[in-house]
Amino acid sequence: MRETADTAAGLVGGRYEIVRPLASGGMATVYIARHHLTRQEVALKVVASVFARDQAGVARFLREVSVASRIQHEGVVKVFDAGFDEALGSPYLAMELLEGGSLAELLSARKVDQEGALRLVLAFLDPLAAAHDAGVVHRDLKPENVFVTRDGQVKLLDFGVARDLRGSRATMEGTALGTVYYMAPEQAVDARSVGAAADVYAVGVTLYQVLCGIFPFDGTTPHAVLIRANRETAVPTATRAPWVHPNLCELVDRCLAKSPNDRPADAASLRGLLAALLSDTEVVASLQGRAVNPATFLSTPPPPSLSGDFQDPFVAAATTPPPAPTPAPRGTVVAAIAPVPAIDSVSEPVSEPEPEPLNAPQRRWWWLAAAIPAVMLAALLVRVVYRPDSAPPTALPPPT
């Protein structure tokens, strides 16, 4: 079979030669590949064979082709080709090859300050506005899906879970799609009903991260994060970042509003508002010299705490040693507690320990204490009964 021979020779889909792996995710691997005729290098995204049998997953993968090709904007990654490799049993996607890194990588490396980060956010609002104008809601906006090229261009990536407002609903009913930290409250309930305001919420989370150095909502599990985002109100931006101009704080808080109607309507509206603020000298002056906390932009960020304020310029919790234990007051017994075995791991019956016997010195002192009174009592009796120094009794006179 021709497909099999070509694949064995290193050609995916009969035309793409694998150069080397570029990145790997949970569902797919991206390679640098070269078209065997044109010699053009592309980023080739190939679904892992184990997921190729998942029809819903493959449908989301292929949706990226149709959605991205419909958004005519230079800030959206170009898709050149797509197909199915019979030998691999997997679909593939050929896209333009970019050199640079994600916005998350850029911010985690501390390469831009807060003002620079906000200007990058403003830049990716352009392709997002084009997507909204084309009737597409991204639904997975986050710094990892924004790419900054070496020459400073900003590209929007990964429309695999996007919702086409003008097409069919490919998302299953009741399914929540996205990344929990960036999911709007309505998206967590039902991803099939979200509009452009859900993307505005995700942008608001990124703005909050840049300015406050923390996620607006946190939790030990994804479910806990979603519950807090639905039930609680985020700590105001001005509380977390009091140096930021009040007008900018107000815009970030608006983006994080619970109701979609209380947020800017779409990316175009948000772009206009943010651009006006970044042209205000007072707003820009409030950001001067302010570094971005990289903690929440790392690939595996530590769970940020909402209990303490952000220590500008960087959170010190990750590098500050834990406090020394408080010494116990005099007379307090400090005990080391050993792990308690599980009930089903106990192989022998456990009995109460017998009290320890008194040691030998203690026993000797008890006997000595008891013997002293006995000796004294015996001496007193002897003295009363036997008195050697007393005169003999006087004899009675004879009777007359």
mmCIF file of C-alpha atoms in Angstrom:
data_model
loop_
_atom_site.group_PDB
_atom_site.id
_atom_site.type_symbol
_atom_site.label_atom_id
_atom_site.label_comp_id
_atom_site.label_asym_id
_atom_site.label_seq_id
_atom_site.Cartn_x
_atom_site.Cartn_y
_atom_site.Cartn_z
ATOM 1 C CA MET A 1 0.000 0.000 0.000
ATOM 2 C CA ARG A 2 1.412 3.339 -1.081
ATOM 3 C CA GLU A 3 0.485 5.158 2.231
ATOM 4 C CA THR A 4 2.293 2.517 4.255
ATOM 5 C CA ALA A 5 5.452 2.728 2.147
ATOM 6 C CA ASP A 6 5.525 6.508 2.304
ATOM 7 C CA THR A 7 5.035 6.511 6.044
ATOM 8 C CA ALA A 8 7.767 3.951 6.502
ATOM 9 C CA ALA A 9 10.019 6.254 4.510
ATOM 10 C CA GLY A 10 9.194 9.095 6.951
ATOM 11 C CA LEU A 11 6.375 10.767 4.991
ATOM 12 C CA VAL A 12 3.158 11.556 6.877
ATOM 13 C CA GLY A 13 0.147 11.675 4.628
ATOM 14 C CA GLY A 14 2.398 10.852 1.715
ATOM 15 C CA ARG A 15 4.034 14.279 1.627
ATOM 16 C CA TYR A 16 5.496 15.436 4.957
ATOM 17 C CA GLU A 17 8.946 14.360 6.073
ATOM 18 C CA ILE A 18 9.482 14.475 9.832
ATOM 19 C CA VAL A 19 12.550 16.541 10.775
ATOM 20 C CA ARG A 20 12.327 16.380 14.560
ATOM 21 C CA PRO A 21 9.786 16.578 17.410
ATOM 22 C CA LEU A 22 8.905 20.085 18.537
ATOM 23 C CA ALA A 23 6.416 19.670 21.379
ATOM 24 C CA SER A 24 4.157 17.047 22.867
ATOM 25 C CA GLY A 25 0.811 17.387 24.622
ATOM 26 C CA GLY A 26 -1.795 15.101 26.080
ATOM 27 C CA MET A 27 -3.542 14.453 22.775
ATOM 28 C CA ALA A 28 -1.075 15.242 19.995
ATOM 29 C CA THR A 29 2.582 15.718 19.106
ATOM 30 C CA VAL A 30 3.901 18.621 17.045
ATOM 31 C CA TYR A 31 6.850 18.029 14.723
ATOM 32 C CA ILE A 32 8.970 20.194 12.501
ATOM 33 C CA ALA A 33 8.272 18.671 9.102
ATOM 34 C CA ARG A 34 9.155 19.445 5.507
ATOM 35 C CA HIS A 35 6.947 19.071 2.434
ATOM 36 C CA HIS A 36 8.723 16.585 0.214
ATOM 37 C CA LEU A 37 8.107 18.622 -2.975
ATOM 38 C CA THR A 38 8.071 22.306 -2.008
ATOM 39 C CA ARG A 39 10.638 21.779 0.817
ATOM 40 C CA GLN A 40 8.638 24.220 2.935
ATOM 41 C CA GLU A 41 8.996 23.605 6.646
ATOM 42 C CA VAL A 42 5.791 23.408 8.638
ATOM 43 C CA ALA A 43 4.594 22.599 12.137
ATOM 44 C CA LEU A 44 2.936 19.207 11.780
ATOM 45 C CA LYS A 45 0.434 18.307 14.493
ATOM 46 C CA VAL A 46 -0.352 14.576 14.673
ATOM 47 C CA VAL A 47 -2.976 13.099 16.971
ATOM 48 C CA ALA A 48 -1.737 10.208 19.109
ATOM 49 C CA SER A 49 -3.091 6.904 17.824
ATOM 50 C CA VAL A 50 -4.706 6.109 21.168
ATOM 51 C CA PHE A 51 -6.893 9.216 20.788
ATOM 52 C CA ALA A 52 -7.529 8.769 17.081
ATOM 53 C CA ARG A 53 -10.390 6.394 17.917
ATOM 54 C CA ASP A 54 -12.149 9.080 19.962
ATOM 55 C CA GLN A 55 -14.567 10.608 17.473
ATOM 56 C CA ALA A 56 -15.359 13.636 19.622
ATOM 57 C CA GLY A 57 -11.669 14.354 20.158
ATOM 58 C CA VAL A 58 -10.857 14.020 16.466
ATOM 59 C CA ALA A 59 -13.786 16.296 15.632
ATOM 60 C CA ARG A 60 -12.381 18.972 17.933
ATOM 61 C CA PHE A 61 -8.958 18.504 16.333
ATOM 62 C CA LEU A 62 -10.297 18.936 12.803
ATOM 63 C CA ARG A 63 -12.457 21.896 13.840
ATOM 64 C CA GLU A 64 -9.217 23.820 14.202
ATOM 65 C CA VAL A 65 -8.781 23.533 10.431
ATOM 66 C CA SER A 66 -12.136 25.013 9.438
ATOM 67 C CA VAL A 67 -12.249 27.687 12.148
ATOM 68 C CA ALA A 68 -8.701 28.972 11.687
ATOM 69 C CA SER A 69 -9.048 29.085 7.912
ATOM 70 C CA ARG A 70 -12.216 31.187 8.234
ATOM 71 C CA ILE A 71 -10.622 33.889 10.380
ATOM 72 C CA GLN A 72 -8.742 36.104 7.988
ATOM 73 C CA HIS A 73 -6.178 37.723 10.241
ATOM 74 C CA GLU A 74 -2.385 37.643 10.343
ATOM 75 C CA GLY A 75 -2.560 37.095 14.107
ATOM 76 C CA VAL A 76 -4.133 33.667 13.656
ATOM 77 C CA VAL A 77 -1.789 30.803 12.815
ATOM 78 C CA LYS A 78 -2.148 29.779 9.180
ATOM 79 C CA VAL A 79 -3.301 26.236 8.439
ATOM 80 C CA PHE A 80 -1.870 24.906 5.166
ATOM 81 C CA ASP A 81 -3.128 21.358 5.023
ATOM 82 C CA ALA A 82 -4.952 18.599 6.890
ATOM 83 C CA GLY A 83 -5.580 14.933 6.309
ATOM 84 C CA PHE A 84 -5.581 11.404 7.676
ATOM 85 C CA ASP A 85 -2.570 9.115 7.622
ATOM 86 C CA GLU A 86 -3.779 5.564 7.032
ATOM 87 C CA ALA A 87 -0.623 3.905 8.260
ATOM 88 C CA LEU A 88 -0.570 5.844 11.521
ATOM 89 C CA GLY A 89 -4.328 5.746 11.864
ATOM 90 C CA SER A 90 -4.250 9.401 12.906
ATOM 91 C CA PRO A 91 -5.310 12.776 11.522
ATOM 92 C CA TYR A 92 -2.701 15.481 11.053
ATOM 93 C CA LEU A 93 -2.599 19.228 10.649
ATOM 94 C CA ALA A 94 0.099 21.255 8.832
ATOM 95 C CA MET A 95 0.487 24.832 10.094
ATOM 96 C CA GLU A 96 2.930 27.668 9.682
ATOM 97 C CA LEU A 97 6.133 27.145 11.625
ATOM 98 C CA LEU A 98 6.754 29.902 14.164
ATOM 99 C CA GLU A 99 9.954 30.830 15.976
ATOM 100 C CA GLY A 100 9.619 32.299 19.431
ATOM 101 C CA GLY A 101 7.686 31.224 22.500
ATOM 102 C CA SER A 102 4.340 31.398 24.210
ATOM 103 C CA LEU A 103 3.246 34.385 26.240
ATOM 104 C CA ALA A 104 3.376 32.161 29.322
ATOM 105 C CA GLU A 105 7.022 31.307 28.638
ATOM 106 C CA LEU A 106 7.860 34.953 28.070
ATOM 107 C CA LEU A 107 6.258 36.066 31.337
ATOM 108 C CA SER A 108 7.636 33.187 33.380
ATOM 109 C CA ALA A 109 11.132 34.146 32.192
ATOM 110 C CA ARG A 110 10.577 37.728 33.438
ATOM 111 C CA LYS A 111 11.425 39.177 30.036
ATOM 112 C CA VAL A 112 8.760 41.904 30.146
ATOM 113 C CA ASP A 113 7.403 44.176 32.862
ATOM 114 C CA GLN A 114 3.728 44.815 33.623
ATOM 115 C CA GLU A 115 3.351 47.523 30.995
ATOM 116 C CA GLY A 116 4.960 45.337 28.339
ATOM 117 C CA ALA A 117 2.739 42.411 29.285
ATOM 118 C CA LEU A 118 -0.415 44.543 28.965
ATOM 119 C CA ARG A 119 0.683 45.708 25.524
ATOM 120 C CA LEU A 120 1.068 42.064 24.461
ATOM 121 C CA VAL A 121 -2.450 41.396 25.746
ATOM 122 C CA LEU A 122 -3.649 44.352 23.701
ATOM 123 C CA ALA A 123 -1.905 42.876 20.652
ATOM 124 C CA PHE A 124 -3.634 39.487 20.861
ATOM 125 C CA LEU A 125 -7.006 41.196 21.265
ATOM 126 C CA ASP A 126 -6.712 42.054 17.546
ATOM 127 C CA PRO A 127 -6.922 38.453 16.231
ATOM 128 C CA LEU A 128 -9.426 37.623 18.982
ATOM 129 C CA ALA A 129 -11.639 40.479 17.779
ATOM 130 C CA ALA A 130 -11.378 39.076 14.241
ATOM 131 C CA ALA A 131 -12.473 35.677 15.566
ATOM 132 C CA HIS A 132 -15.456 37.182 17.366
ATOM 133 C CA ASP A 133 -16.362 39.119 14.227
ATOM 134 C CA ALA A 134 -16.329 35.803 12.337
ATOM 135 C CA GLY A 135 -18.686 34.266 14.905
ATOM 136 C CA VAL A 136 -16.022 32.195 16.678
ATOM 137 C CA VAL A 137 -15.578 31.965 20.457
ATOM 138 C CA HIS A 138 -12.155 30.589 21.369
ATOM 139 C CA ARG A 139 -13.159 29.074 24.781
ATOM 140 C CA ASP A 140 -9.583 28.208 25.783
ATOM 141 C CA LEU A 141 -7.820 31.552 25.948
ATOM 142 C CA LYS A 142 -4.754 31.496 28.173
ATOM 143 C CA PRO A 143 -1.139 32.679 27.953
ATOM 144 C CA GLU A 144 -0.047 29.234 26.707
ATOM 145 C CA ASN A 145 -2.229 29.709 23.618
ATOM 146 C CA VAL A 146 -0.744 33.084 22.709
ATOM 147 C CA PHE A 147 2.529 32.932 20.744
ATOM 148 C CA VAL A 148 5.060 35.758 20.477
ATOM 149 C CA THR A 149 7.439 35.423 17.546
ATOM 150 C CA ARG A 150 11.079 36.522 17.608
ATOM 151 C CA ASP A 151 10.213 39.644 15.631
ATOM 152 C CA GLY A 152 7.452 40.585 18.114
ATOM 153 C CA GLN A 153 4.342 39.406 16.258
ATOM 154 C CA VAL A 154 1.579 37.982 18.405
ATOM 155 C CA LYS A 155 -0.328 34.919 17.205
ATOM 156 C CA LEU A 156 -3.419 33.231 18.596
ATOM 157 C CA LEU A 157 -3.209 29.427 18.765
ATOM 158 C CA ASP A 158 -5.397 26.380 19.282
ATOM 159 C CA PHE A 159 -8.981 26.763 18.133
ATOM 160 C CA GLY A 160 -9.614 23.086 18.843
ATOM 161 C CA VAL A 161 -12.409 23.728 21.356
ATOM 162 C CA ALA A 162 -13.709 26.895 19.726
ATOM 163 C CA ARG A 163 -17.442 27.402 19.348
ATOM 164 C CA ASP A 164 -18.783 28.407 15.961
ATOM 165 C CA LEU A 165 -21.739 30.676 16.677
ATOM 166 C CA ARG A 166 -22.832 30.439 13.049
ATOM 167 C CA GLY A 167 -22.409 26.715 12.575
ATOM 168 C CA SER A 168 -23.325 23.427 14.206
ATOM 169 C CA ARG A 169 -22.849 22.714 17.870
ATOM 170 C CA ALA A 170 -20.110 20.141 18.040
ATOM 171 C CA THR A 171 -19.797 20.280 21.797
ATOM 172 C CA MET A 172 -21.679 17.683 23.796
ATOM 173 C CA GLU A 173 -24.506 19.006 25.931
ATOM 174 C CA GLY A 174 -23.533 19.757 29.496
ATOM 175 C CA THR A 175 -19.818 19.527 28.727
ATOM 176 C CA ALA A 176 -17.449 22.083 30.240
ATOM 177 C CA LEU A 177 -14.461 22.740 27.993
ATOM 178 C CA GLY A 178 -11.467 24.905 28.719
ATOM 179 C CA THR A 179 -8.835 25.461 31.404
ATOM 180 C CA VAL A 180 -10.392 25.880 34.840
ATOM 181 C CA TYR A 181 -8.499 29.011 35.930
ATOM 182 C CA TYR A 182 -9.696 30.872 32.815
ATOM 183 C CA MET A 183 -13.239 29.520 32.510
ATOM 184 C CA ALA A 184 -16.073 31.999 32.900
ATOM 185 C CA PRO A 185 -18.817 30.973 35.355
ATOM 186 C CA GLU A 186 -21.293 30.330 32.532
ATOM 187 C CA GLN A 187 -18.725 28.244 30.641
ATOM 188 C CA ALA A 188 -18.231 25.964 33.636
ATOM 189 C CA VAL A 189 -21.968 25.259 33.663
ATOM 190 C CA ASP A 190 -22.434 24.635 29.933
ATOM 191 C CA ALA A 191 -19.757 25.366 27.327
ATOM 192 C CA ARG A 192 -22.216 25.114 24.430
ATOM 193 C CA SER A 193 -24.048 28.291 25.420
ATOM 194 C CA VAL A 194 -21.150 30.715 25.868
ATOM 195 C CA GLY A 195 -20.604 33.851 23.853
ATOM 196 C CA ALA A 196 -17.741 36.272 23.250
ATOM 197 C CA ALA A 197 -17.966 37.546 26.843
ATOM 198 C CA ALA A 198 -16.527 34.218 28.029
ATOM 199 C CA ASP A 199 -13.316 35.007 26.144
ATOM 200 C CA VAL A 200 -13.330 38.479 27.729
ATOM 201 C CA TYR A 201 -13.423 36.801 31.158
ATOM 202 C CA ALA A 202 -10.358 34.708 30.234
ATOM 203 C CA VAL A 203 -8.515 37.869 29.178
ATOM 204 C CA GLY A 204 -9.492 39.382 32.521
ATOM 205 C CA VAL A 205 -7.866 36.467 34.341
ATOM 206 C CA THR A 206 -4.634 37.062 32.410
ATOM 207 C CA LEU A 207 -4.741 40.784 33.245
ATOM 208 C CA TYR A 208 -5.284 39.917 36.919
ATOM 209 C CA GLN A 209 -2.298 37.551 36.829
ATOM 210 C CA VAL A 210 -0.068 40.232 35.306
ATOM 211 C CA LEU A 211 -1.023 42.932 37.798
ATOM 212 C CA CYS A 212 -1.681 40.952 40.986
ATOM 213 C CA GLY A 213 0.672 38.005 40.590
ATOM 214 C CA ILE A 214 -2.043 35.529 41.482
ATOM 215 C CA PHE A 215 -5.127 33.854 40.000
ATOM 216 C CA PRO A 216 -8.444 35.476 40.939
ATOM 217 C CA PHE A 217 -9.703 32.082 42.122
ATOM 218 C CA ASP A 218 -7.725 29.143 43.399
ATOM 219 C CA GLY A 219 -8.381 25.679 44.794
ATOM 220 C CA THR A 220 -6.786 22.345 45.490
ATOM 221 C CA THR A 221 -8.806 20.665 42.702
ATOM 222 C CA PRO A 222 -10.264 21.860 39.379
ATOM 223 C CA HIS A 223 -13.745 21.394 40.823
ATOM 224 C CA ALA A 224 -12.887 23.624 43.783
ATOM 225 C CA VAL A 225 -11.646 26.384 41.450
ATOM 226 C CA LEU A 226 -14.877 26.280 39.433
ATOM 227 C CA ILE A 227 -17.044 26.405 42.564
ATOM 228 C CA ARG A 228 -15.209 29.434 43.891
ATOM 229 C CA ALA A 229 -15.394 31.190 40.516
ATOM 230 C CA ASN A 230 -19.166 30.655 40.468
ATOM 231 C CA ARG A 231 -19.956 31.507 44.093
ATOM 232 C CA GLU A 232 -17.360 34.018 45.239
ATOM 233 C CA THR A 233 -16.273 37.473 44.169
ATOM 234 C CA ALA A 234 -12.625 37.945 43.317
ATOM 235 C CA VAL A 235 -10.538 40.131 45.603
ATOM 236 C CA PRO A 236 -10.588 43.544 43.860
ATOM 237 C CA THR A 237 -7.582 44.323 41.718
ATOM 238 C CA ALA A 238 -6.975 47.529 43.665
ATOM 239 C CA THR A 239 -6.644 45.499 46.876
ATOM 240 C CA ARG A 240 -4.098 43.110 45.416
ATOM 241 C CA ALA A 241 -2.220 45.750 43.402
ATOM 242 C CA PRO A 242 -2.743 49.151 45.060
ATOM 243 C CA TRP A 243 -0.120 50.796 42.844
ATOM 244 C CA VAL A 244 -2.214 50.285 39.690
ATOM 245 C CA HIS A 245 -4.291 53.202 38.446
ATOM 246 C CA PRO A 246 -7.943 52.913 39.607
ATOM 247 C CA ASN A 247 -9.309 53.050 36.051
ATOM 248 C CA LEU A 248 -7.250 50.042 35.011
ATOM 249 C CA CYS A 249 -8.270 48.155 38.167
ATOM 250 C CA GLU A 250 -11.918 48.861 37.374
ATOM 251 C CA LEU A 251 -11.573 47.447 33.853
ATOM 252 C CA VAL A 252 -9.982 44.224 35.107
ATOM 253 C CA ASP A 253 -12.750 43.790 37.685
ATOM 254 C CA ARG A 254 -15.375 44.363 34.972
ATOM 255 C CA CYS A 255 -13.850 41.594 32.867
ATOM 256 C CA LEU A 256 -14.209 39.222 35.841
ATOM 257 C CA ALA A 257 -17.870 40.025 36.486
ATOM 258 C CA LYS A 258 -20.123 37.011 37.136
ATOM 259 C CA SER A 259 -22.712 38.031 34.572
ATOM 260 C CA PRO A 260 -21.647 38.207 30.912
ATOM 261 C CA ASN A 261 -23.818 41.322 30.556
ATOM 262 C CA ASP A 262 -21.614 43.182 33.047
ATOM 263 C CA ARG A 263 -18.401 42.571 31.073
ATOM 264 C CA PRO A 264 -17.209 44.274 27.894
ATOM 265 C CA ALA A 265 -19.262 42.640 25.142
ATOM 266 C CA ASP A 266 -16.402 41.234 23.070
ATOM 267 C CA ALA A 267 -12.723 41.535 22.251
ATOM 268 C CA ALA A 268 -13.226 44.638 20.102
ATOM 269 C CA SER A 269 -14.883 46.475 22.998
ATOM 270 C CA LEU A 270 -12.169 45.408 25.432
ATOM 271 C CA ARG A 271 -9.441 46.361 22.957
ATOM 272 C CA GLY A 272 -10.806 49.907 22.717
ATOM 273 C CA LEU A 273 -11.002 50.305 26.492
ATOM 274 C CA LEU A 274 -7.535 48.866 27.147
ATOM 275 C CA ALA A 275 -5.935 50.874 24.336
ATOM 276 C CA ALA A 276 -7.351 54.103 25.795
ATOM 277 C CA LEU A 277 -5.932 53.294 29.228
ATOM 278 C CA LEU A 278 -2.482 52.423 27.851
ATOM 279 C CA SER A 279 -2.400 55.790 26.083
ATOM 280 C CA ASP A 280 -3.033 57.570 29.402
ATOM 281 C CA THR A 281 0.267 58.749 30.879
ATOM 282 C CA GLU A 282 -1.000 58.438 34.458
ATOM 283 C CA VAL A 283 -2.001 54.814 33.930
ATOM 284 C CA VAL A 284 1.336 53.976 32.315
ATOM 285 C CA ALA A 285 3.218 55.777 35.092
ATOM 286 C CA SER A 286 1.541 53.551 37.698
ATOM 287 C CA LEU A 287 3.062 50.513 35.987
ATOM 288 C CA GLN A 288 6.598 51.823 35.590
ATOM 289 C CA GLY A 289 9.216 49.535 37.080
ATOM 290 C CA ARG A 290 6.662 46.935 38.118
ATOM 291 C CA ALA A 291 7.798 43.389 37.414
ATOM 292 C CA VAL A 292 5.501 40.495 36.538
ATOM 293 C CA ASN A 293 5.342 37.716 39.096
ATOM 294 C CA PRO A 294 6.267 34.593 37.083
ATOM 295 C CA ALA A 295 4.762 32.021 39.468
ATOM 296 C CA THR A 296 1.333 31.602 37.858
ATOM 297 C CA PHE A 297 2.773 31.551 34.341
ATOM 298 C CA LEU A 298 4.974 28.502 34.897
ATOM 299 C CA SER A 299 3.975 25.268 33.158
ATOM 300 C CA THR A 300 3.120 23.700 36.524
ATOM 301 C CA PRO A 301 2.399 26.637 38.817
ATOM 302 C CA PRO A 302 2.218 26.074 42.536
ATOM 303 C CA PRO A 303 -1.282 26.527 43.933
ATOM 304 C CA PRO A 304 -1.333 30.259 44.694
ATOM 305 C CA SER A 305 -2.824 31.326 48.008
ATOM 306 C CA LEU A 306 -5.538 33.923 48.313
ATOM 307 C CA SER A 307 -4.854 34.508 51.983
ATOM 308 C CA GLY A 308 -1.869 36.837 51.653
ATOM 309 C CA ASP A 309 -1.102 39.929 49.621
ATOM 310 C CA PHE A 310 1.257 39.822 46.654
ATOM 311 C CA GLN A 311 4.724 40.954 47.661
ATOM 312 C CA ASP A 312 5.920 43.197 44.884
ATOM 313 C CA PRO A 313 7.850 42.599 42.735
ATOM 314 C CA PHE A 314 7.808 38.834 43.282
ATOM 315 C CA VAL A 315 6.029 36.557 45.697
ATOM 316 C CA ALA A 316 8.518 35.578 48.366
ATOM 317 C CA ALA A 317 6.650 32.512 49.576
ATOM 318 C CA ALA A 318 8.466 30.174 47.199
ATOM 319 C CA THR A 319 11.922 31.221 48.416
ATOM 320 C CA THR A 320 11.301 32.102 52.063
ATOM 321 C CA PRO A 321 12.263 29.248 54.425
ATOM 322 C CA PRO A 322 9.512 28.015 56.725
ATOM 323 C CA PRO A 323 9.509 29.575 60.210
ATOM 324 C CA ALA A 324 11.266 27.702 62.999
ATOM 325 C CA PRO A 325 8.951 25.768 65.289
ATOM 326 C CA THR A 326 7.921 27.621 68.438
ATOM 327 C CA PRO A 327 9.674 26.137 71.486
ATOM 328 C CA ALA A 328 7.369 24.531 74.005
ATOM 329 C CA PRO A 329 6.940 26.237 77.417
ATOM 330 C CA ARG A 330 8.836 24.793 80.364
ATOM 331 C CA GLY A 331 7.180 21.726 81.738
ATOM 332 C CA THR A 332 5.557 20.845 78.402
ATOM 333 C CA VAL A 333 6.230 17.346 77.145
ATOM 334 C CA VAL A 334 7.059 17.311 73.436
ATOM 335 C CA ALA A 335 6.409 13.912 71.896
ATOM 336 C CA ALA A 336 7.203 12.553 68.451
ATOM 337 C CA ILE A 337 4.114 10.894 67.055
ATOM 338 C CA ALA A 338 4.763 7.768 65.022
ATOM 339 C CA PRO A 339 2.515 6.852 62.096
ATOM 340 C CA VAL A 340 -0.499 4.850 63.150
ATOM 341 C CA PRO A 341 -0.876 1.667 61.096
ATOM 342 C CA ALA A 342 -4.101 1.091 59.270
ATOM 343 C CA ILE A 343 -6.530 -1.275 60.935
ATOM 344 C CA ASP A 344 -6.286 -3.865 58.223
ATOM 345 C CA SER A 345 -2.472 -3.889 58.453
ATOM 346 C CA VAL A 346 -2.343 -5.004 62.098
ATOM 347 C CA SER A 347 -1.365 -8.679 62.158
ATOM 348 C CA GLU A 348 -1.261 -9.270 65.942
ATOM 349 C CA PRO A 349 -3.671 -8.239 68.701
ATOM 350 C CA VAL A 350 -2.613 -5.103 70.469
ATOM 351 C CA SER A 351 -2.729 -5.247 74.293
ATOM 352 C CA GLU A 352 -2.420 -2.509 76.836
ATOM 353 C CA PRO A 353 1.188 -2.102 77.963
ATOM 354 C CA GLU A 354 1.943 -3.233 81.540
ATOM 355 C CA PRO A 355 3.086 -0.522 83.949
ATOM 356 C CA GLU A 356 6.821 -0.435 84.374
ATOM 357 C CA PRO A 357 8.096 -1.774 87.783
ATOM 358 C CA LEU A 358 9.826 0.565 90.158
ATOM 359 C CA ASN A 359 13.562 0.360 89.881
ATOM 360 C CA ALA A 360 15.802 -1.027 92.647
ATOM 361 C CA PRO A 361 16.876 2.259 94.270
ATOM 362 C CA GLN A 362 13.242 3.295 94.623
ATOM 363 C CA ARG A 363 12.376 -0.038 96.322
ATOM 364 C CA ARG A 364 15.252 0.382 98.849
ATOM 365 C CA TRP A 365 14.092 3.829 99.875
ATOM 366 C CA TRP A 366 10.543 2.562 100.473
ATOM 367 C CA TRP A 367 11.848 -0.203 102.779
ATOM 368 C CA LEU A 368 14.075 2.209 104.662
ATOM 369 C CA ALA A 369 11.249 4.658 105.192
ATOM 370 C CA ALA A 370 9.070 1.893 106.637
ATOM 371 C CA ALA A 371 11.821 0.434 108.906
ATOM 372 C CA ILE A 372 12.747 3.645 110.741
ATOM 373 C CA PRO A 373 9.364 4.091 112.537
ATOM 374 C CA ALA A 374 9.327 0.378 113.459
ATOM 375 C CA VAL A 375 12.757 0.559 115.097
ATOM 376 C CA MET A 376 11.784 3.689 117.054
ATOM 377 C CA LEU A 377 8.592 2.053 118.347
ATOM 378 C CA ALA A 378 10.487 -1.058 119.462
ATOM 379 C CA ALA A 379 13.037 1.033 121.362
ATOM 380 C CA LEU A 380 10.285 2.899 123.192
ATOM 381 C CA LEU A 381 8.644 -0.359 124.326
ATOM 382 C CA VAL A 382 11.934 -1.731 125.609
ATOM 383 C CA ARG A 383 12.544 1.426 127.632
ATOM 384 C CA VAL A 384 9.122 1.261 129.273
ATOM 385 C CA VAL A 385 9.261 -2.455 130.127
ATOM 386 C CA TYR A 386 12.883 -2.625 131.221
ATOM 387 C CA ARG A 387 14.275 0.271 133.433
ATOM 388 C CA PRO A 388 17.657 -0.755 134.942
ATOM 389 C CA ASP A 389 18.246 2.529 136.736
ATOM 390 C CA SER A 390 15.058 2.376 138.874
ATOM 391 C CA ALA A 391 15.059 1.217 142.649
ATOM 392 C CA PRO A 392 13.613 -2.190 143.634
ATOM 393 C CA PRO A 393 10.107 -2.154 145.107
ATOM 394 C CA THR A 394 9.777 -1.672 148.926
ATOM 395 C CA ALA A 395 8.712 -4.828 150.921
ATOM 396 C CA LEU A 396 5.462 -4.739 152.849
ATOM 397 C CA PRO A 397 5.720 -4.880 156.665
ATOM 398 C CA PRO A 398 4.884 -8.173 158.302
ATOM 399 C CA PRO A 399 1.386 -8.497 159.692
ATOM 400 C CA THR A 400 0.898 -7.948 163.445
#
